[in-house]
PDB file of C-alpha atoms in Angstrom:
ATOM      1  CA  MET A 147      19.606  22.283   1.150  1.00  0.00           C
ATOM      2  CA  LEU A 148      23.145  21.371   2.323  1.00  0.00           C
ATOM      3  CA  LEU A 149      22.272  17.667   2.172  1.00  0.00           C
ATOM      4  CA  ASP A 150      21.067  18.085  -1.416  1.00  0.00           C
ATOM      5  CA  LEU A 151      24.509  19.604  -2.290  1.00  0.00           C
ATOM      6  CA  LEU A 152      26.444  16.817  -0.558  1.00  0.00           C
ATOM      7  CA  LEU A 153      24.188  14.000  -1.749  1.00  0.00           C
ATOM      8  CA  PRO A 154      22.449  15.174  -4.953  1.00  0.00           C
ATOM      9  CA  ARG A 155      19.038  13.516  -5.557  1.00  0.00           C
ATOM     10  CA  ARG A 156      18.826  11.000  -8.333  1.00  0.00           C
ATOM     11  CA  CYS A 157      15.803   9.310  -9.786  1.00  0.00           C
ATOM     12  CA  VAL A 158      15.575   5.722  -8.442  1.00  0.00           C
ATOM     13  CA  VAL A 159      14.337   4.517 -11.847  1.00  0.00           C
ATOM     14  CA  CYS A 160      16.553   6.205 -14.471  1.00  0.00           C
ATOM     15  CA  GLY A 161      19.341   7.634 -12.312  1.00  0.00           C
ATOM     16  CA  ASP A 162      19.049  11.210 -13.586  1.00  0.00           C
ATOM     17  CA  GLY A 163      19.606  13.980 -11.070  1.00  0.00           C
ATOM     18  CA  GLY A 164      16.990  16.411  -9.684  1.00  0.00           C
ATOM     19  CA  ALA A 165      14.331  14.264  -8.036  1.00  0.00           C
ATOM     20  CA  VAL A 166      14.010  10.848  -6.370  1.00  0.00           C
ATOM     21  CA  LEU A 167      11.352  10.036  -8.985  1.00  0.00           C
ATOM     22  CA  CYS A 168      11.586  12.257 -12.032  1.00  0.00           C
ATOM     23  CA  GLY A 169       8.494  13.384 -13.859  1.00  0.00           C
ATOM     24  CA  ALA A 170       9.203  11.294 -16.959  1.00  0.00           C
ATOM     25  CA  CYS A 171       9.605   8.101 -14.931  1.00  0.00           C
ATOM     26  CA  ALA A 172       6.555   8.829 -12.822  1.00  0.00           C
ATOM     27  CA  ALA A 173       4.505   9.271 -15.999  1.00  0.00           C
ATOM     28  CA  SER A 174       5.932   6.057 -17.489  1.00  0.00           C
ATOM     29  CA  LEU A 175       5.089   3.809 -14.544  1.00  0.00           C
ATOM     30  CA  PRO A 176       2.733   1.006 -15.677  1.00  0.00           C
ATOM     31  CA  GLU A 177      -0.947   1.550 -15.105  1.00  0.00           C
ATOM     32  CA  LEU A 178      -3.812  -0.638 -13.893  1.00  0.00           C
ATOM     33  CA  ARG A 179      -6.247   0.018 -16.671  1.00  0.00           C
ATOM     34  CA  PRO A 180      -9.977  -0.727 -16.516  1.00  0.00           C
ATOM     35  CA  PRO A 181     -11.890  -2.915 -16.497  1.00  0.00           C
ATOM     36  CA  LEU A 182     -11.092  -3.732 -12.831  1.00  0.00           C
ATOM     37  CA  CYS A 183     -12.899  -5.956 -10.331  1.00  0.00           C
ATOM     38  CA  ALA A 184     -15.293  -3.705  -8.470  1.00  0.00           C
ATOM     39  CA  ARG A 185     -14.362  -5.321  -5.152  1.00  0.00           C
ATOM     40  CA  CYS A 186     -10.626  -6.075  -5.120  1.00  0.00           C
ATOM     41  CA  GLY A 187      -9.367  -3.971  -8.009  1.00  0.00           C
ATOM     42  CA  ALA A 188      -7.776  -6.793 -10.005  1.00  0.00           C
ATOM     43  CA  PRO A 189      -7.605  -6.270 -13.788  1.00  0.00           C
ATOM     44  CA  THR A 190     -10.318  -8.268 -15.525  1.00  0.00           C
ATOM     45  CA  ALA A 191     -11.381  -9.037 -19.109  1.00  0.00           C
ATOM     46  CA  TRP A 192     -14.702  -7.245 -18.516  1.00  0.00           C
ATOM     47  CA  PRO A 193     -16.392  -5.358 -15.631  1.00  0.00           C
ATOM     48  CA  VAL A 194     -17.316  -7.683 -12.784  1.00  0.00           C
ATOM     49  CA  VAL A 195     -18.589  -7.301  -9.197  1.00  0.00           C
ATOM     50  CA  ARG A 196     -16.311 -10.103  -7.951  1.00  0.00           C
ATOM     51  CA  CYS A 197     -13.486 -11.712  -9.900  1.00  0.00           C
ATOM     52  CA  ARG A 198     -11.781 -15.102  -9.784  1.00  0.00           C
ATOM     53  CA  GLU A 199      -9.279 -13.722  -7.331  1.00  0.00           C
ATOM     54  CA  CYS A 200     -11.754 -12.607  -4.675  1.00  0.00           C
ATOM     55  CA  ALA A 201     -14.922 -14.658  -5.438  1.00  0.00           C
ATOM     56  CA  GLY A 202     -15.814 -16.993  -2.567  1.00  0.00           C
ATOM     57  CA  ARG A 203     -13.742 -15.055  -0.036  1.00  0.00           C
ATOM     58  CA  ARG A 204     -15.302 -13.181   2.899  1.00  0.00           C
ATOM     59  CA  LEU A 205     -13.748  -9.781   2.365  1.00  0.00           C
ATOM     60  CA  ALA A 206     -14.088  -7.266   5.192  1.00  0.00           C
ATOM     61  CA  PHE A 207     -13.224  -4.230   3.006  1.00  0.00           C
ATOM     62  CA  ARG A 208     -15.636  -2.489   0.642  1.00  0.00           C
ATOM     63  CA  SER A 209     -13.139  -2.031  -2.182  1.00  0.00           C
ATOM     64  CA  ALA A 210      -9.390  -2.121  -2.916  1.00  0.00           C
ATOM     65  CA  ARG A 211      -7.587   0.093  -5.380  1.00  0.00           C
ATOM     66  CA  ALA A 212      -3.934   0.483  -6.374  1.00  0.00           C
ATOM     67  CA  ALA A 213      -2.046   2.956  -8.501  1.00  0.00           C
ATOM     68  CA  VAL A 214       0.354   0.641 -10.317  1.00  0.00           C
ATOM     69  CA  PRO A 215       0.982  -3.064 -10.898  1.00  0.00           C
ATOM     70  CA  TYR A 216       3.799  -4.514  -8.834  1.00  0.00           C
ATOM     71  CA  ASP A 217       6.354  -5.079 -11.578  1.00  0.00           C
ATOM     72  CA  GLU A 218      10.167  -5.046 -11.314  1.00  0.00           C
ATOM     73  CA  THR A 219      10.445  -1.272 -11.610  1.00  0.00           C
ATOM     74  CA  VAL A 220       7.912  -0.702  -8.844  1.00  0.00           C
ATOM     75  CA  ARG A 221       9.569  -3.435  -6.777  1.00  0.00           C
ATOM     76  CA  ARG A 222      12.889  -1.533  -6.922  1.00  0.00           C
ATOM     77  CA  PHE A 223      11.088   1.672  -5.967  1.00  0.00           C
ATOM     78  CA  VAL A 224       9.447   0.022  -2.923  1.00  0.00           C
ATOM     79  CA  ARG A 225      12.733  -1.591  -1.850  1.00  0.00           C
ATOM     80  CA  ARG A 226      14.541   1.744  -1.904  1.00  0.00           C
ATOM     81  CA  TRP A 227      11.701   3.391  -0.046  1.00  0.00           C
ATOM     82  CA  LYS A 228      11.100   0.779   2.671  1.00  0.00           C
ATOM     83  CA  GLU A 229      14.297  -1.202   3.110  1.00  0.00           C
ATOM     84  CA  GLN A 230      16.982   1.318   2.167  1.00  0.00           C
ATOM     85  CA  GLY A 231      15.474   4.212   4.035  1.00  0.00           C
ATOM     86  CA  LEU A 232      14.870   6.659   1.135  1.00  0.00           C
ATOM     87  CA  ARG A 233      12.025   8.345   2.997  1.00  0.00           C
ATOM     88  CA  SER A 234      11.342  11.093   0.464  1.00  0.00           C
ATOM     89  CA  LEU A 235       9.957   8.413  -1.858  1.00  0.00           C
ATOM     90  CA  ALA A 236       6.788   8.470   0.279  1.00  0.00           C
ATOM     91  CA  VAL A 237       6.024  11.878  -1.182  1.00  0.00           C
ATOM     92  CA  ALA A 238       6.572  10.567  -4.726  1.00  0.00           C
ATOM     93  CA  ALA A 239       4.442   7.494  -3.980  1.00  0.00           C
ATOM     94  CA  ALA A 240       1.619   9.682  -2.662  1.00  0.00           C
ATOM     95  CA  ASP A 241       1.777  11.823  -5.820  1.00  0.00           C
ATOM     96  CA  VAL A 242       1.410   8.715  -7.989  1.00  0.00           C
ATOM     97  CA  VAL A 243      -1.472   7.344  -5.932  1.00  0.00           C
ATOM     98  CA  ALA A 244      -3.336  10.649  -5.762  1.00  0.00           C
ATOM     99  CA  ALA A 245      -3.018  11.062  -9.533  1.00  0.00           C
ATOM    100  CA  ARG A 246      -4.306   7.546 -10.382  1.00  0.00           C
ATOM    101  CA  VAL A 247      -6.678   6.470  -7.567  1.00  0.00           C
ATOM    102  CA  THR A 248      -9.977   8.266  -7.074  1.00  0.00           C
ATOM    103  CA  ARG A 249     -10.313   9.811  -3.625  1.00  0.00           C
ATOM    104  CA  PRO A 250     -12.439   7.355  -1.623  1.00  0.00           C
ATOM    105  CA  GLY A 251     -15.638   8.536  -0.042  1.00  0.00           C
ATOM    106  CA  VAL A 252     -14.480   8.144   3.565  1.00  0.00           C
ATOM    107  CA  ASP A 253     -14.212  10.241   6.746  1.00  0.00           C
ATOM    108  CA  LEU A 254     -10.567   9.663   7.582  1.00  0.00           C
ATOM    109  CA  VAL A 255      -7.373   7.874   6.599  1.00  0.00           C
ATOM    110  CA  THR A 256      -5.386   5.263   8.520  1.00  0.00           C
ATOM    111  CA  TRP A 257      -2.651   2.787   7.712  1.00  0.00           C
ATOM    112  CA  VAL A 258      -1.573  -0.840   8.139  1.00  0.00           C
ATOM    113  CA  PRO A 259       1.091  -0.707  10.906  1.00  0.00           C
ATOM    114  CA  ALA A 260       4.355  -2.593  10.559  1.00  0.00           C
ATOM    115  CA  GLU A 261       5.592  -5.033  13.167  1.00  0.00           C
ATOM    116  CA  PRO A 262       7.313  -3.008  15.902  1.00  0.00           C
ATOM    117  CA  TRP A 263      10.674  -4.711  15.430  1.00  0.00           C
ATOM    118  CA  ARG A 264      10.578  -3.928  11.676  1.00  0.00           C
ATOM    119  CA  ALA A 265       9.747  -0.313  12.300  1.00  0.00           C
ATOM    120  CA  ARG A 266      12.662  -0.075  14.731  1.00  0.00           C
ATOM    121  CA  THR A 267      15.007  -1.722  12.222  1.00  0.00           C
ATOM    122  CA  ARG A 268      13.989   0.603   9.410  1.00  0.00           C
ATOM    123  CA  GLY A 269      13.908   3.695  11.595  1.00  0.00           C
ATOM    124  CA  HIS A 270      10.840   5.016   9.855  1.00  0.00           C
ATOM    125  CA  HIS A 271       7.203   4.072   9.103  1.00  0.00           C
ATOM    126  CA  PRO A 272       6.677   4.000   5.301  1.00  0.00           C
ATOM    127  CA  THR A 273       2.951   3.268   5.234  1.00  0.00           C
ATOM    128  CA  GLU A 274       2.204   5.867   7.873  1.00  0.00           C
ATOM    129  CA  ARG A 275       4.054   8.526   5.885  1.00  0.00           C
ATOM    130  CA  LEU A 276       2.206   7.477   2.711  1.00  0.00           C
ATOM    131  CA  ALA A 277      -1.135   7.633   4.548  1.00  0.00           C
ATOM    132  CA  ARG A 278      -0.394  11.118   5.990  1.00  0.00           C
ATOM    133  CA  GLU A 279       0.732  12.408   2.576  1.00  0.00           C
ATOM    134  CA  LEU A 280      -2.457  11.078   0.939  1.00  0.00           C
ATOM    135  CA  ALA A 281      -4.694  12.482   3.697  1.00  0.00           C
ATOM    136  CA  GLU A 282      -3.161  15.880   3.134  1.00  0.00           C
ATOM    137  CA  ARG A 283      -3.844  15.699  -0.590  1.00  0.00           C
ATOM    138  CA  TRP A 284      -7.410  14.489  -0.024  1.00  0.00           C
ATOM    139  CA  GLY A 285      -8.159  17.008   2.723  1.00  0.00           C
ATOM    140  CA  LEU A 286      -8.952  14.311   5.269  1.00  0.00           C
ATOM    141  CA  PRO A 287      -7.848  13.683   8.861  1.00  0.00           C
ATOM    142  CA  CYS A 288      -5.340  10.897   9.420  1.00  0.00           C
ATOM    143  CA  ARG A 289      -4.743   8.957  12.623  1.00  0.00           C
ATOM    144  CA  PRO A 290      -3.594   5.546  13.828  1.00  0.00           C
ATOM    145  CA  LEU A 291      -6.401   3.070  14.373  1.00  0.00           C
ATOM    146  CA  LEU A 292      -4.652  -0.345  14.334  1.00  0.00           C
ATOM    147  CA  LEU A 293      -2.211  -2.266  16.439  1.00  0.00           C
ATOM    148  CA  ARG A 294      -0.357  -5.429  15.458  1.00  0.00           C
ATOM    149  CA  ARG A 295      -1.466  -8.228  17.795  1.00  0.00           C
ATOM    150  CA  GLY A 296       1.186 -10.858  18.506  1.00  0.00           C
ATOM    151  CA  PRO A 297       4.168 -11.908  16.392  1.00  0.00           C
ATOM    152  CA  ALA A 298       3.654 -12.358  12.660  1.00  0.00           C
ATOM    153  CA  LEU A 299       5.723 -14.117  10.055  1.00  0.00           C
ATOM    154  CA  ARG A 300       7.232 -12.094   7.231  1.00  0.00           C
ATOM    155  CA  GLN A 301       4.616 -12.143   4.447  1.00  0.00           C
ATOM    156  CA  ARG A 302       7.149 -12.510   1.635  1.00  0.00           C
ATOM    157  CA  GLY A 303       7.419 -16.128   0.586  1.00  0.00           C
ATOM    158  CA  LEU A 304       4.255 -17.333   2.318  1.00  0.00           C
ATOM    159  CA  SER A 305       1.514 -19.142   0.415  1.00  0.00           C
ATOM    160  CA  ARG A 306      -1.933 -17.508   0.029  1.00  0.00           C
ATOM    161  CA  SER A 307      -3.414 -19.673   2.798  1.00  0.00           C
ATOM    162  CA  GLN A 308      -0.473 -18.877   5.087  1.00  0.00           C
ATOM    163  CA  ARG A 309      -0.856 -15.161   4.396  1.00  0.00           C
ATOM    164  CA  GLN A 310      -4.563 -15.315   5.256  1.00  0.00           C
ATOM    165  CA  ARG A 311      -3.842 -16.908   8.634  1.00  0.00           C
ATOM    166  CA  ASN A 312      -0.787 -14.822   9.467  1.00  0.00           C
ATOM    167  CA  PRO A 313      -1.713 -11.139  10.113  1.00  0.00           C
ATOM    168  CA  ALA A 314      -3.613 -10.202  13.263  1.00  0.00           C
ATOM    169  CA  PHE A 315      -4.692  -6.740  14.341  1.00  0.00           C
ATOM    170  CA  SER A 316      -6.686  -4.991  17.056  1.00  0.00           C
ATOM    171  CA  ALA A 317      -8.347  -1.595  16.600  1.00  0.00           C
ATOM    172  CA  PHE A 318      -8.424   1.432  18.880  1.00  0.00           C
ATOM    173  CA  GLU A 319     -11.778   2.399  17.318  1.00  0.00           C
ATOM    174  CA  THR A 320     -14.234   0.427  15.219  1.00  0.00           C
ATOM    175  CA  GLY A 321     -17.181   1.061  12.967  1.00  0.00           C
ATOM    176  CA  LEU A 322     -15.624   3.984  11.151  1.00  0.00           C
ATOM    177  CA  CYS A 323     -15.689   4.905   7.477  1.00  0.00           C
ATOM    178  CA  ALA A 324     -11.974   4.867   6.631  1.00  0.00           C
ATOM    179  CA  ALA A 325      -9.398   4.564   3.897  1.00  0.00           C
ATOM    180  CA  LEU A 326      -6.834   1.905   4.876  1.00  0.00           C
ATOM    181  CA  VAL A 327      -3.445   2.620   3.303  1.00  0.00           C
ATOM    182  CA  ASP A 328      -0.695   0.063   2.623  1.00  0.00           C
ATOM    183  CA  ASP A 329       2.211  -0.142   0.234  1.00  0.00           C
ATOM    184  CA  VAL A 330       1.479  -3.323  -1.741  1.00  0.00           C
ATOM    185  CA  TYR A 331      -1.655  -5.462  -2.148  1.00  0.00           C
ATOM    186  CA  THR A 332      -0.456  -9.029  -2.717  1.00  0.00           C
ATOM    187  CA  THR A 333      -3.164 -11.558  -1.823  1.00  0.00           C
ATOM    188  CA  GLY A 334      -5.295  -9.126   0.196  1.00  0.00           C
ATOM    189  CA  ALA A 335      -4.826 -11.119   3.386  1.00  0.00           C
ATOM    190  CA  THR A 336      -3.219  -8.284   5.339  1.00  0.00           C
ATOM    191  CA  ALA A 337      -5.727  -5.699   4.135  1.00  0.00           C
ATOM    192  CA  ASN A 338      -8.612  -8.073   4.927  1.00  0.00           C
ATOM    193  CA  ALA A 339      -7.391  -8.804   8.449  1.00  0.00           C
ATOM    194  CA  ALA A 340      -6.877  -5.105   9.162  1.00  0.00           C
ATOM    195  CA  ALA A 341     -10.271  -4.185   7.699  1.00  0.00           C
ATOM    196  CA  ARG A 342     -11.951  -6.918   9.747  1.00  0.00           C
ATOM    197  CA  ALA A 343     -10.440  -5.442  12.938  1.00  0.00           C
ATOM    198  CA  LEU A 344     -11.653  -1.959  11.959  1.00  0.00           C
ATOM    199  CA  GLY A 345     -15.176  -2.959  11.074  1.00  0.00           C
ATOM    200  CA  GLY A 346     -17.325  -0.262   9.479  1.00  0.00           C
ATOM    201  CA  ARG A 347     -16.806   0.704   5.823  1.00  0.00           C
ATOM    202  CA  VAL A 348     -13.188   0.320   4.740  1.00  0.00           C
ATOM    203  CA  ASP A 349     -11.672   1.153   1.361  1.00  0.00           C
ATOM    204  CA  VAL A 350      -8.164  -0.157   0.849  1.00  0.00           C
ATOM    205  CA  VAL A 351      -5.725   2.051  -1.055  1.00  0.00           C
ATOM    206  CA  THR A 352      -2.208   0.924  -2.014  1.00  0.00           C
ATOM    207  CA  LEU A 353       0.616   2.144  -4.156  1.00  0.00           C
ATOM    208  CA  ALA A 354       0.893  -1.202  -6.002  1.00  0.00           C
ATOM    209  CA  ARG A 355      -0.773  -4.559  -6.321  1.00  0.00           C
ATOM    210  CA  THR A 356       0.369  -7.946  -7.582  1.00  0.00           C
ATOM    211  CA  VAL A 357      -1.306  -8.886 -10.866  1.00  0.00           C
ATOM    212  CA  ARG A 358      -1.902 -12.576 -11.498  1.00  0.00           C
ATOM    213  CA  ARG A 359      -1.995 -13.687 -15.071  1.00  0.00           C
ATOM    214  CA  ALA A 360      -4.565 -16.231 -16.218  1.00  0.00           C
TER     215      ALA A 360
END
């Protein structure tokens, strides 16, 4: 309460006071409208089982779904949340995801862990917080299942083939039916590597995804 008086909350999109993401801006965020690829969730011209983006790839996850396209507005939101430490945005992100992504038919929720050095630098774990907020809304248990294995390059700026080779994970448990939560789906390489380590039936859920135009 005292912190709110000293540092009043302002919407990260429009700048108005009252909430870190006001209701009007949350409602105006762009949508990923059907039809979507049944497997990776990419927007398509008509309903397809596999689209140009994921056809021919050996995907370890059952499906991937995101709440919003990764445009400049969402990019600013994610930057404030992850890199500038505005932790309360995880709650706003979970509200957006829960409103737009159908609750997956899974037994529990887990998340893609950050590299340990990045988590220490940030001082918080954005994807873990998002996963726990979503699990609470969906009435599901949430627990860590993955560990980063070895050093990884920063994904930003890497080509698709480099991204696919870069992430490596090991799992504490395998063969589960789980929702795997991350912030942004770019090429699917990170989600695929994490899902492969988990085994079982994995549905990927993210706040945003990159949309490639034909």
